[in-house]
CSV table of C-alpha atoms in Angstrom, one decimal:
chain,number,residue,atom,x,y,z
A,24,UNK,CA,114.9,76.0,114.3
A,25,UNK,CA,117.1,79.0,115.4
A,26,UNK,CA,118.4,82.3,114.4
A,27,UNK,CA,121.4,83.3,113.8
A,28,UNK,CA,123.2,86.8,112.5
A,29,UNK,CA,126.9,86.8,110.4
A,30,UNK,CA,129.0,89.5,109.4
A,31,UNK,CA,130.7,92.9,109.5
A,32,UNK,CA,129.4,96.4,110.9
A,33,UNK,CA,131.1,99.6,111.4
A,34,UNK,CA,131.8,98.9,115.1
A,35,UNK,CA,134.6,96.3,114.6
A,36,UNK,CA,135.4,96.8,110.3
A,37,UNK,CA,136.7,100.4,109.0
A,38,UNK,CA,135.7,102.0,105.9
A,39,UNK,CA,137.9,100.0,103.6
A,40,UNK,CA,136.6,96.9,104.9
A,41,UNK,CA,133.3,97.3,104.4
A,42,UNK,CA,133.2,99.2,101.2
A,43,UNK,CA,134.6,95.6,99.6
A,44,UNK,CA,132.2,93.8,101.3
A,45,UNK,CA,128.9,95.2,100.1
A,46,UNK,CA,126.6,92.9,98.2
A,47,UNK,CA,125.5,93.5,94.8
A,48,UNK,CA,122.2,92.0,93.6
A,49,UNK,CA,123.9,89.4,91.8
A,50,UNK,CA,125.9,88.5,94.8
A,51,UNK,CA,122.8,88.2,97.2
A,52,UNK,CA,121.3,85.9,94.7
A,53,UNK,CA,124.6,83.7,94.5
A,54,UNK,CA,124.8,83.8,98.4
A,55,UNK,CA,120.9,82.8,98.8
A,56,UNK,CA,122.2,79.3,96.3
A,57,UNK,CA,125.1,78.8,98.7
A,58,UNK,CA,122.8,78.8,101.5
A,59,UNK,CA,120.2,76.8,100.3
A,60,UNK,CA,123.2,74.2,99.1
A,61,UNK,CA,123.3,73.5,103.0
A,62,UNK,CA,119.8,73.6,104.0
A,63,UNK,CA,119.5,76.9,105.1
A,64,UNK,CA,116.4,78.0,103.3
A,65,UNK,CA,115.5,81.3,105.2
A,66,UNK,CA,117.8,83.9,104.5
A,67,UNK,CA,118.4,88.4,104.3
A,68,UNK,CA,120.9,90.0,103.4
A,69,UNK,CA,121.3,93.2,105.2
A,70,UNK,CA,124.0,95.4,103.1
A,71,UNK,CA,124.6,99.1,103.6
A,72,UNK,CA,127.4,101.9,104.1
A,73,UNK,CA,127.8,100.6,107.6
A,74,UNK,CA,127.3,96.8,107.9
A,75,UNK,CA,127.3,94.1,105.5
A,76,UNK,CA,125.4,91.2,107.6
A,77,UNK,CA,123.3,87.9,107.0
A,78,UNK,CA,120.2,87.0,109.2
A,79,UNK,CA,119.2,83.6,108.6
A,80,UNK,CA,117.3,80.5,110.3
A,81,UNK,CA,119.2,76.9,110.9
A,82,UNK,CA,118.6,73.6,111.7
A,83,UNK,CA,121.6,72.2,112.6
A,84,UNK,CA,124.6,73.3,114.6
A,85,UNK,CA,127.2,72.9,112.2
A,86,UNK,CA,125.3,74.8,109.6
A,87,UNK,CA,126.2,78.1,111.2
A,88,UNK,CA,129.8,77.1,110.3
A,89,UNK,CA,128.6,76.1,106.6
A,90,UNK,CA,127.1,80.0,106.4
A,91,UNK,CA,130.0,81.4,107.9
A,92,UNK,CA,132.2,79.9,105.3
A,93,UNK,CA,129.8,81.0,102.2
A,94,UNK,CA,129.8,84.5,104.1
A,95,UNK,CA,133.9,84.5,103.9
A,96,UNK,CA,133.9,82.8,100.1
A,97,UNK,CA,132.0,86.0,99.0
A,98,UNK,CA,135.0,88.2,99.6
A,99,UNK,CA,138.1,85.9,99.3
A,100,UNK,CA,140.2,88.5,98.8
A,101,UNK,CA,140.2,89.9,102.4
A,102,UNK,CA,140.9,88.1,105.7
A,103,UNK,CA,137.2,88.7,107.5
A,104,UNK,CA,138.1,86.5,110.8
A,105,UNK,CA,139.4,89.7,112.9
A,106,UNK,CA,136.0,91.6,112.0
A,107,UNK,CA,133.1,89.2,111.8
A,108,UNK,CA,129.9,89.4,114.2
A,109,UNK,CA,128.9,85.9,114.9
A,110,UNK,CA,125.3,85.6,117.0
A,111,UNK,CA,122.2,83.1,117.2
A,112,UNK,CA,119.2,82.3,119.1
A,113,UNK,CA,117.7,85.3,121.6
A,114,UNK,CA,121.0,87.5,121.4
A,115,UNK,CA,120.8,87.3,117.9
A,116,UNK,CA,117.0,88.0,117.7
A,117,UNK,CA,117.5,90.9,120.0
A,118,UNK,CA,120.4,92.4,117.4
A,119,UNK,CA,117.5,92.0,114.9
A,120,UNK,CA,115.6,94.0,116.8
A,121,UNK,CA,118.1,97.0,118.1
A,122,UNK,CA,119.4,97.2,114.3
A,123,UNK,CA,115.7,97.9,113.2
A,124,UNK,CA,115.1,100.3,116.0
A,125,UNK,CA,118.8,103.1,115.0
A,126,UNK,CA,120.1,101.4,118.3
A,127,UNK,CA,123.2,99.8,116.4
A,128,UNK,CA,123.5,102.7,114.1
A,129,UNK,CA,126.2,104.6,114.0
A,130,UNK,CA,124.0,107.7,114.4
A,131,UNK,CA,122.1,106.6,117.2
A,132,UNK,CA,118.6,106.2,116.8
A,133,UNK,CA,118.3,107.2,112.9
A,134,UNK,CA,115.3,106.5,111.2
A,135,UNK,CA,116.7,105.5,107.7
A,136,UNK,CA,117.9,101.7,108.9
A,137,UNK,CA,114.1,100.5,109.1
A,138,UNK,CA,113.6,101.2,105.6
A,139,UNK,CA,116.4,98.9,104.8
A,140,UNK,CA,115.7,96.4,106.8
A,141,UNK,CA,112.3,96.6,105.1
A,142,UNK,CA,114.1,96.3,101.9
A,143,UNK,CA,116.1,93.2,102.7
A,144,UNK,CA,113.2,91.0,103.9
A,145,UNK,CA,111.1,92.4,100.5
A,146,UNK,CA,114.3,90.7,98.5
A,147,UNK,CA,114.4,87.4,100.3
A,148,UNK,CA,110.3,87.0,99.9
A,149,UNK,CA,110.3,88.4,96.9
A,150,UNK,CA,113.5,85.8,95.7
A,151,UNK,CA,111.8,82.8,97.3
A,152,UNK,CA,114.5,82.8,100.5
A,153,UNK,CA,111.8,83.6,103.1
A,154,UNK,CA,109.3,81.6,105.4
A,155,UNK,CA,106.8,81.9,108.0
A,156,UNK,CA,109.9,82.1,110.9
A,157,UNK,CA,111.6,85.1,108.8
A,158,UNK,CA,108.5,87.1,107.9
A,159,UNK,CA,107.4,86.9,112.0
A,160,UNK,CA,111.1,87.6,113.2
A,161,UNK,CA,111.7,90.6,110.8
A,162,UNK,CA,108.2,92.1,111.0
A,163,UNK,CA,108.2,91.8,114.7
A,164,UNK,CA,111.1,93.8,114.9
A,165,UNK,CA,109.9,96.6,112.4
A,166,UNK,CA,106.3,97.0,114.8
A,167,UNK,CA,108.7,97.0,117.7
A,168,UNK,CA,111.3,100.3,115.7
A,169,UNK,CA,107.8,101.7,115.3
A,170,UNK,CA,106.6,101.7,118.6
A,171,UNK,CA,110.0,102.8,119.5
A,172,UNK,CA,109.9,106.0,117.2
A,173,UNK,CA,106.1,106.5,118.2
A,174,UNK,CA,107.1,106.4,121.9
A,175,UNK,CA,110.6,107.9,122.1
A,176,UNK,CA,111.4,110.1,119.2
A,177,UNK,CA,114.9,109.2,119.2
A,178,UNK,CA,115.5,110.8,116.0
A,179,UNK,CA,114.0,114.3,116.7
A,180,UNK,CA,117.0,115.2,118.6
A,181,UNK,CA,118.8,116.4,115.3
A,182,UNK,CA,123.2,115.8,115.3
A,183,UNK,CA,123.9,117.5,112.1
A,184,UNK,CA,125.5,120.7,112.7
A,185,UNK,CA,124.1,122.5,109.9
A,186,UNK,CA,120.4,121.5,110.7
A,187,UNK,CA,121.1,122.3,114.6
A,188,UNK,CA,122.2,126.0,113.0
A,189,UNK,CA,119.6,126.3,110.8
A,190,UNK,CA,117.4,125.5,114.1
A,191,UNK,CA,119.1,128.1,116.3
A,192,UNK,CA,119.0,130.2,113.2
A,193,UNK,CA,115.3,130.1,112.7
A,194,UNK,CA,114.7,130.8,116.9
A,195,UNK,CA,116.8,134.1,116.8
A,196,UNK,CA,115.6,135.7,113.4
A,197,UNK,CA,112.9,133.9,111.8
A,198,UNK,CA,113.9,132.7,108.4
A,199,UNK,CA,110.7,133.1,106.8
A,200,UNK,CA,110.5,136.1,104.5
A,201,UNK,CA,114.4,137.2,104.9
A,202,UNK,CA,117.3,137.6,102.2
A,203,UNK,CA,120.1,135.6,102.9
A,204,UNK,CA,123.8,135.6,101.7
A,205,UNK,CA,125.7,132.2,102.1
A,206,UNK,CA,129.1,132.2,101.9
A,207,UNK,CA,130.9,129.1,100.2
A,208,UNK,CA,130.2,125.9,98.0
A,209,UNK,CA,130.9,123.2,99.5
A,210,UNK,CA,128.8,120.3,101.4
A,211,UNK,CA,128.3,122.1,104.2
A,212,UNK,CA,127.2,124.9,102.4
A,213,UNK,CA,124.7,123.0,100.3
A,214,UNK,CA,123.6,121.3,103.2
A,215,UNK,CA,122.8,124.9,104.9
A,216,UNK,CA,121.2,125.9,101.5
A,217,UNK,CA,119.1,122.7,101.9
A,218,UNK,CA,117.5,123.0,105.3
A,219,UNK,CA,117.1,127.5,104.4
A,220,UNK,CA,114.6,125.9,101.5
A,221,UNK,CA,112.6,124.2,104.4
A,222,UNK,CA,111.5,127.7,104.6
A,223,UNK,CA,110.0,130.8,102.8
A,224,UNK,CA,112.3,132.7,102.3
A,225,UNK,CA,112.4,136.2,100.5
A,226,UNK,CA,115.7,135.2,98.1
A,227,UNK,CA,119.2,133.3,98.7
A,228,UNK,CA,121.9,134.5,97.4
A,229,UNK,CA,125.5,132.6,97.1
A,230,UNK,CA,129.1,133.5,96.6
A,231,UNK,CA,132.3,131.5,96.7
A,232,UNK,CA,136.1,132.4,96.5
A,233,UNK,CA,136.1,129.7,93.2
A,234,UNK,CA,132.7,131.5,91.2
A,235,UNK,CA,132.5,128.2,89.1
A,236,UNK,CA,132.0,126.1,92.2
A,237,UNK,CA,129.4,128.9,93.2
A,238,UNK,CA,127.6,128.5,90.0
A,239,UNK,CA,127.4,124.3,90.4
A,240,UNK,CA,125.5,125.2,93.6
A,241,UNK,CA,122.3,126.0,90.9
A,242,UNK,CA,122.1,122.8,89.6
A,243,UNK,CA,120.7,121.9,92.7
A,244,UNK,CA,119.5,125.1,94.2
A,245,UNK,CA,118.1,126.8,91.0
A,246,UNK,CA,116.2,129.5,92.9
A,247,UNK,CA,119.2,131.2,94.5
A,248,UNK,CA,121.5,133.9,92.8
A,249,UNK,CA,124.8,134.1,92.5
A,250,UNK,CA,127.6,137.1,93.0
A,251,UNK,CA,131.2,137.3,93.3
A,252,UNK,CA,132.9,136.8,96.6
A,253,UNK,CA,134.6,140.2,96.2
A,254,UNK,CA,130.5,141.3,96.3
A,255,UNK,CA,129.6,139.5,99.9
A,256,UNK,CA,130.3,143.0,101.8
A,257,UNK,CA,128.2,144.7,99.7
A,258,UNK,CA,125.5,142.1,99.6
A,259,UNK,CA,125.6,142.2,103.5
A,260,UNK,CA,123.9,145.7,103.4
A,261,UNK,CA,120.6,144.2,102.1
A,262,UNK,CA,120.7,141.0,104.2
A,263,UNK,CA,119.1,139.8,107.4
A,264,UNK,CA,120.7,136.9,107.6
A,265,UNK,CA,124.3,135.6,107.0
A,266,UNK,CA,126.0,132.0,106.8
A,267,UNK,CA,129.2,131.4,105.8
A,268,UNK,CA,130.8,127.6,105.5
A,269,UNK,CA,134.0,127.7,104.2
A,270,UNK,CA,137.0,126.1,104.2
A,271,UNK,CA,139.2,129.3,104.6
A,272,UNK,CA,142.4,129.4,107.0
A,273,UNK,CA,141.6,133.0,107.4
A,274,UNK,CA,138.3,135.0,108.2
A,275,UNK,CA,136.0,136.0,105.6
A,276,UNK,CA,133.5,138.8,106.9
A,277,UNK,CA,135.6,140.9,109.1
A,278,UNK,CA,134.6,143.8,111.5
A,279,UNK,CA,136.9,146.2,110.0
A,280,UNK,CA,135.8,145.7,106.5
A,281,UNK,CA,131.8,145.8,107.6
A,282,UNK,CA,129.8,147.8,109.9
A,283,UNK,CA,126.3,146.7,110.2
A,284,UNK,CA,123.4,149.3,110.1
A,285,UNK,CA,120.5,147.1,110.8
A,286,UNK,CA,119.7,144.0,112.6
A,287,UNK,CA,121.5,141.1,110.8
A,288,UNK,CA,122.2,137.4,112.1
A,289,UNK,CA,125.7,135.9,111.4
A,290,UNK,CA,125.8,131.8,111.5
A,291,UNK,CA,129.3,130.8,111.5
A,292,UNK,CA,129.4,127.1,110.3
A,293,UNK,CA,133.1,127.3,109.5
A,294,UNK,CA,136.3,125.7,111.4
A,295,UNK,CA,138.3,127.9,111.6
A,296,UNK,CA,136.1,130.7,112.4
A,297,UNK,CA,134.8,132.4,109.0
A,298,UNK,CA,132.8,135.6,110.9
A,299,UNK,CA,135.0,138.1,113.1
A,300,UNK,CA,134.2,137.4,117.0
A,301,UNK,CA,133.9,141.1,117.2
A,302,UNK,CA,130.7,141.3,115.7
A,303,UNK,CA,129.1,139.8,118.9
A,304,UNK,CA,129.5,143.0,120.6
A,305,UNK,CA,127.5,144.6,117.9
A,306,UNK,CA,124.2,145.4,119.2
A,307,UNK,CA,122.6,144.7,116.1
A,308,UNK,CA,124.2,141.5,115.5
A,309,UNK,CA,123.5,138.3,116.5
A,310,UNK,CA,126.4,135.7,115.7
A,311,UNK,CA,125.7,131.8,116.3
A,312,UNK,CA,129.2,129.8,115.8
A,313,UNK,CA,130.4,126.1,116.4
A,314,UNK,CA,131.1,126.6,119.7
A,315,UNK,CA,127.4,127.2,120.6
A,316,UNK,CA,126.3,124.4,117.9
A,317,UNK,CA,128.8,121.5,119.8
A,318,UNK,CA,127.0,122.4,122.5
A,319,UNK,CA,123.5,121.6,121.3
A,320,UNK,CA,125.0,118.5,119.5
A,321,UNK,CA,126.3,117.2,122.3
A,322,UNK,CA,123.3,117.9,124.5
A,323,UNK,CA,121.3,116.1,122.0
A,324,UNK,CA,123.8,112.9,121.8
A,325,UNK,CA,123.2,113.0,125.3
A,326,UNK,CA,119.7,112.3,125.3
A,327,UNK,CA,119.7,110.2,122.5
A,328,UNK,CA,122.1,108.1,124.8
A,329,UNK,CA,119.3,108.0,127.1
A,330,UNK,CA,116.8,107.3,125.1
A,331,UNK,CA,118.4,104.5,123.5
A,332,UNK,CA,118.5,102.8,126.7
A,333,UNK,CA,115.0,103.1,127.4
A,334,UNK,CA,114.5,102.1,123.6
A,335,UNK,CA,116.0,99.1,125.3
A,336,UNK,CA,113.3,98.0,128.1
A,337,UNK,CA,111.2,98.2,125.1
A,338,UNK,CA,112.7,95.8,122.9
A,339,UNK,CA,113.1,93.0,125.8
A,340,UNK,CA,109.4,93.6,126.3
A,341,UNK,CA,108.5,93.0,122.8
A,342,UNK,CA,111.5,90.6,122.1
A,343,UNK,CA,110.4,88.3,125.1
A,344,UNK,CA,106.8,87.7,122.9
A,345,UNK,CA,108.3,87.0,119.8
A,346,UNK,CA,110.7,84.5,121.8
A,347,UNK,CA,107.6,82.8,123.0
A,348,UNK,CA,106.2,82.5,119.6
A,349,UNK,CA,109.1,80.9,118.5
A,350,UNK,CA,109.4,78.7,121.5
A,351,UNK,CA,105.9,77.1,120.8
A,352,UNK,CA,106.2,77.3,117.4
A,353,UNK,CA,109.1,74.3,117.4
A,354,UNK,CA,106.2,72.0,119.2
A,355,UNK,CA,103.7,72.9,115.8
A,356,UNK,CA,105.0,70.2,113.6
A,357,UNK,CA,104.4,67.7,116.7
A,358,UNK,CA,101.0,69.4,117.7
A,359,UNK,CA,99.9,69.0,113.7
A,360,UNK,CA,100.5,65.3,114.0
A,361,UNK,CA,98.5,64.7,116.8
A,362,UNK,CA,96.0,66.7,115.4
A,363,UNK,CA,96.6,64.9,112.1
A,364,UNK,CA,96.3,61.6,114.4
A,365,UNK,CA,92.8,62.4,115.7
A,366,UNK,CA,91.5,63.0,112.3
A,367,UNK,CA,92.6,59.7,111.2
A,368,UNK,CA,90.4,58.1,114.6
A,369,UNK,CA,87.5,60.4,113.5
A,370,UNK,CA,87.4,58.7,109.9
A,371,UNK,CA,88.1,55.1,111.0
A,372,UNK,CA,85.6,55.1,113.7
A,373,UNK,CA,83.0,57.2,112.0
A,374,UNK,CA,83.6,54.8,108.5
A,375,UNK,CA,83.0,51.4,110.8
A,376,UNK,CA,79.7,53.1,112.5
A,377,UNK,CA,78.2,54.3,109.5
A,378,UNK,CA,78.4,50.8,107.7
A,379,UNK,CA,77.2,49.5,111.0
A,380,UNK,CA,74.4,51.9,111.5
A,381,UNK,CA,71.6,53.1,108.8
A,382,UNK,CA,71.9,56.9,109.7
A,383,UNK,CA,70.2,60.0,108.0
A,384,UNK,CA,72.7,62.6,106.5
A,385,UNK,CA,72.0,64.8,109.7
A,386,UNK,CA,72.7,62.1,111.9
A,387,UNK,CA,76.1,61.3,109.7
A,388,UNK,CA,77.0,64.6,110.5
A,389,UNK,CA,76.2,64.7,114.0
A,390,UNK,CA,77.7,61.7,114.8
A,391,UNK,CA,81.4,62.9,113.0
A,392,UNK,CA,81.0,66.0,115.0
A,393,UNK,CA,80.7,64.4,118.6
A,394,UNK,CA,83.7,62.1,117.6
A,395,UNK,CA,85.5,64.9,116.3
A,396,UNK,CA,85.0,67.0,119.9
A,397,UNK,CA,85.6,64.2,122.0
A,398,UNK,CA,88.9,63.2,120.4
A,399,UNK,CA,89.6,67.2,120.8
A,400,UNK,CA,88.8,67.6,123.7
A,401,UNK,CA,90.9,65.1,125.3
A,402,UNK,CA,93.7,66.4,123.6
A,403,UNK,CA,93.0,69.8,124.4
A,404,UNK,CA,95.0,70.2,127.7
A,405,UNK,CA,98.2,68.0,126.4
A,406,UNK,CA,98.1,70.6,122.8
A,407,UNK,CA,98.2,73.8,125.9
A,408,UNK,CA,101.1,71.9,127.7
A,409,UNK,CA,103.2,71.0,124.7
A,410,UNK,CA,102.9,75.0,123.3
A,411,UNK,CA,103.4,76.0,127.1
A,412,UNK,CA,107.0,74.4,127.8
A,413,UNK,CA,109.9,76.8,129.2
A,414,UNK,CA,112.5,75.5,127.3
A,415,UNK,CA,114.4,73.1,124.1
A,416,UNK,CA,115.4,70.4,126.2
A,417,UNK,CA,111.9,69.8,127.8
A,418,UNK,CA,110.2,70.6,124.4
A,419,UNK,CA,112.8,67.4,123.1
A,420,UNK,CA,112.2,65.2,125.7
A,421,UNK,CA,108.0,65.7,125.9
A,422,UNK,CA,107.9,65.2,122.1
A,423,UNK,CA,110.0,61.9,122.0
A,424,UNK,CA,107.3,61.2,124.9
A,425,UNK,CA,104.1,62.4,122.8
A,426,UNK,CA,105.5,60.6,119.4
A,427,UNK,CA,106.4,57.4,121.4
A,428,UNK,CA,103.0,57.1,123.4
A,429,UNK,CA,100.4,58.1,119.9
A,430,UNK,CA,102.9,56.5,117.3
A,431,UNK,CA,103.7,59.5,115.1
């Protein structure tokens, strides 16, 4: 038996692409029939914004070809060959294993991808289309993202902008217990507003050059209050803390218009520049921009680069015992009929002596039990070679050997 991986992920498909290849639930079901149609009885569906991809366990060479064809029948309506990932045995296994760990992700090292890998397997147990191979591969690979998070921390070296800022933000004036004015509506914005909630802070205020937009921000901020943009100068006076995100050509707190006369912390998360440079020669201003914040950002890509690679060691470590496991685990069927085999000399022999001889029930027992350990133990050390082989072909070639010399 052996693993394989098909499908599409951000790396060679664009946005387009992979939007019309997501899988519904309907469609996962409909793909598990098509599967199962050509023996493929182990199958999960990994679907998401970034990769639409099939992990699933074969017999039979021509039955990666079989999936690869109910893969592209899923989405006739666009030519796949030019993006489609096609993988099996250990380098598929070890894509199992880096996708579960953020090391395929598109943000490198995120923790969200575990959860839906999670996910998937739940839907293939839970719709009959998982075994004892998919259950070890998959859960093998979540213990390994763990150990991999435990260890490394990957993910604690934030790339959003506005979290970084928020970050800087809260070293230079501690959030906690300020008023803050933020300065446009849009995502960027909202995601500032977000990560300022993380914190206690003594009240937000917002205000936006559209006042409707502004207003929208309560539905999912319903603590903060809201002014008109033509207010934000005045509203400066009372703040400690400023962050303006918007989407303005021109600046929108200039030094000319505003003279600060107590400590107060600017973060600019605009492009172009929303806060006057000028105010960083303001001795009671402290003004954090993009510049600063790409910096940090790519610091922190930097080390998540790093750490990914190390992330790496770790998964060949862990990837080489599943491997094993697998590699023994084709011998089992063999190994059960030998074992299978013994039990049948246990009940002929014991069946003749017992007619032969009048023994007690503890002597019944006793003699089962020595036949039983003898027949074991002489096929103790075989059972330890046959789990022990280094690879298929020998595995083929000692079980033809085995079944040929016990007739199984």
């Amino acid at each position: 038996m052996e693993f394989g991986v098909v499908g599409i992920n951000y790396k060679k498909a664009q946005l387009d692409i992979r939007d019309k290849t997501s899988f519904t639930d309907g469609m996962k079901e409909d793909f598990f029939h098509k599967a199962a149609s050509v023996g493929v009885e182990q199958v999960m569906i990994l679907s998401t914004c970034n990769r639409s991809e099939v992990y699933y366990f074969y017999e039979q060479e021509e039955q990666q070809a079989q999936i690869q064809k109910a893969y592209e029948e899923m989405f006739s309506d666009i030519s796949l060959k030019n993006y489609l990932i096609m993988l099996s045995g250990k380098e598929a296994m070890a894509y199992l294993f880096r996708i579960a760990a953020g090391m395929e992700s598109l943000v490198l090292g995120e923790d969200q991808i575990l959860g839906q890998v999670k996910e998937a397997l739940e839907c293939s147990v839970t719709m009959g289309h998982s075994g004892k191979e998919m259950n070890k591969a998959v859960r093998d690979a979540v213990t390994c993202a763990k150990k991999i998070q435990t260890k490394l921390k990957i993910s604690e070296k934030p790339l959003s902008v506005s979290y970084i800022g928020i970050q800087r933000l809260n070293e230079s004036c501690e959030i906690t217990g300020k008023k803050i004015l933020v300065i446009g509506s849009g995502k960027t914005a909202a995601l500032a507003l977000k990560y300022i909630f993380e914190y206690q802070t003594s009240s937000v205020t917002a205000c936006s050059r559209n006042y409707a937009h502004a207003k929208a921000l309560r539905e999912e901020f319903p603590e903060i209050q809201i002014i008109s943009y033509e207010e934000r100068y005045e509203a400066m006076k009372e703040c400690d803390i400023v962050i303006s995100a918007t989407s303005s050509p021109h600046l929108v707190v200039r030094r000319d218009c505003f003279t600060p006369v107590r400590p107060l912390c600017f973060l600019d998360l605009a492009a172009p520049r929303d806060i006057d440079m000028a105010f960083a020669e303001d001795a009671l201003v402290d003004l954090i921009n993009l510049d600063e914040l790409q910096k940090i950002v790519k610091e922190n890509e930097k080390e998540r680069k790093n750490l990914v690679k190390e992330g790496g060691r770790l998964v060949e470590e862990e990837l080489q015992e599943t491997m094993n496991w697998f590699l023994s685990s084709r011998m089992d069927a063999t190994i059960e009929s030998l074992q299978q085999r013994c039990n049948t000399i246990v009940e002929d022999s014991y069946g003749y002596l017992n007619r032969k001889m009048e023994l007690s029930q503890r002597e019944q027992k006793l003699l089962k039990k020595v036949l039983n350990a003898s027949l074991q133990r002489l096929l103790r050390e075989p059972i330890q070679e046959l789990k022990h082989l280094d690879t298929k072909d020998e595995q083929e070639e000692f079980k033809k050997l085995v079944e040929q010399l016990f007739q199984i």
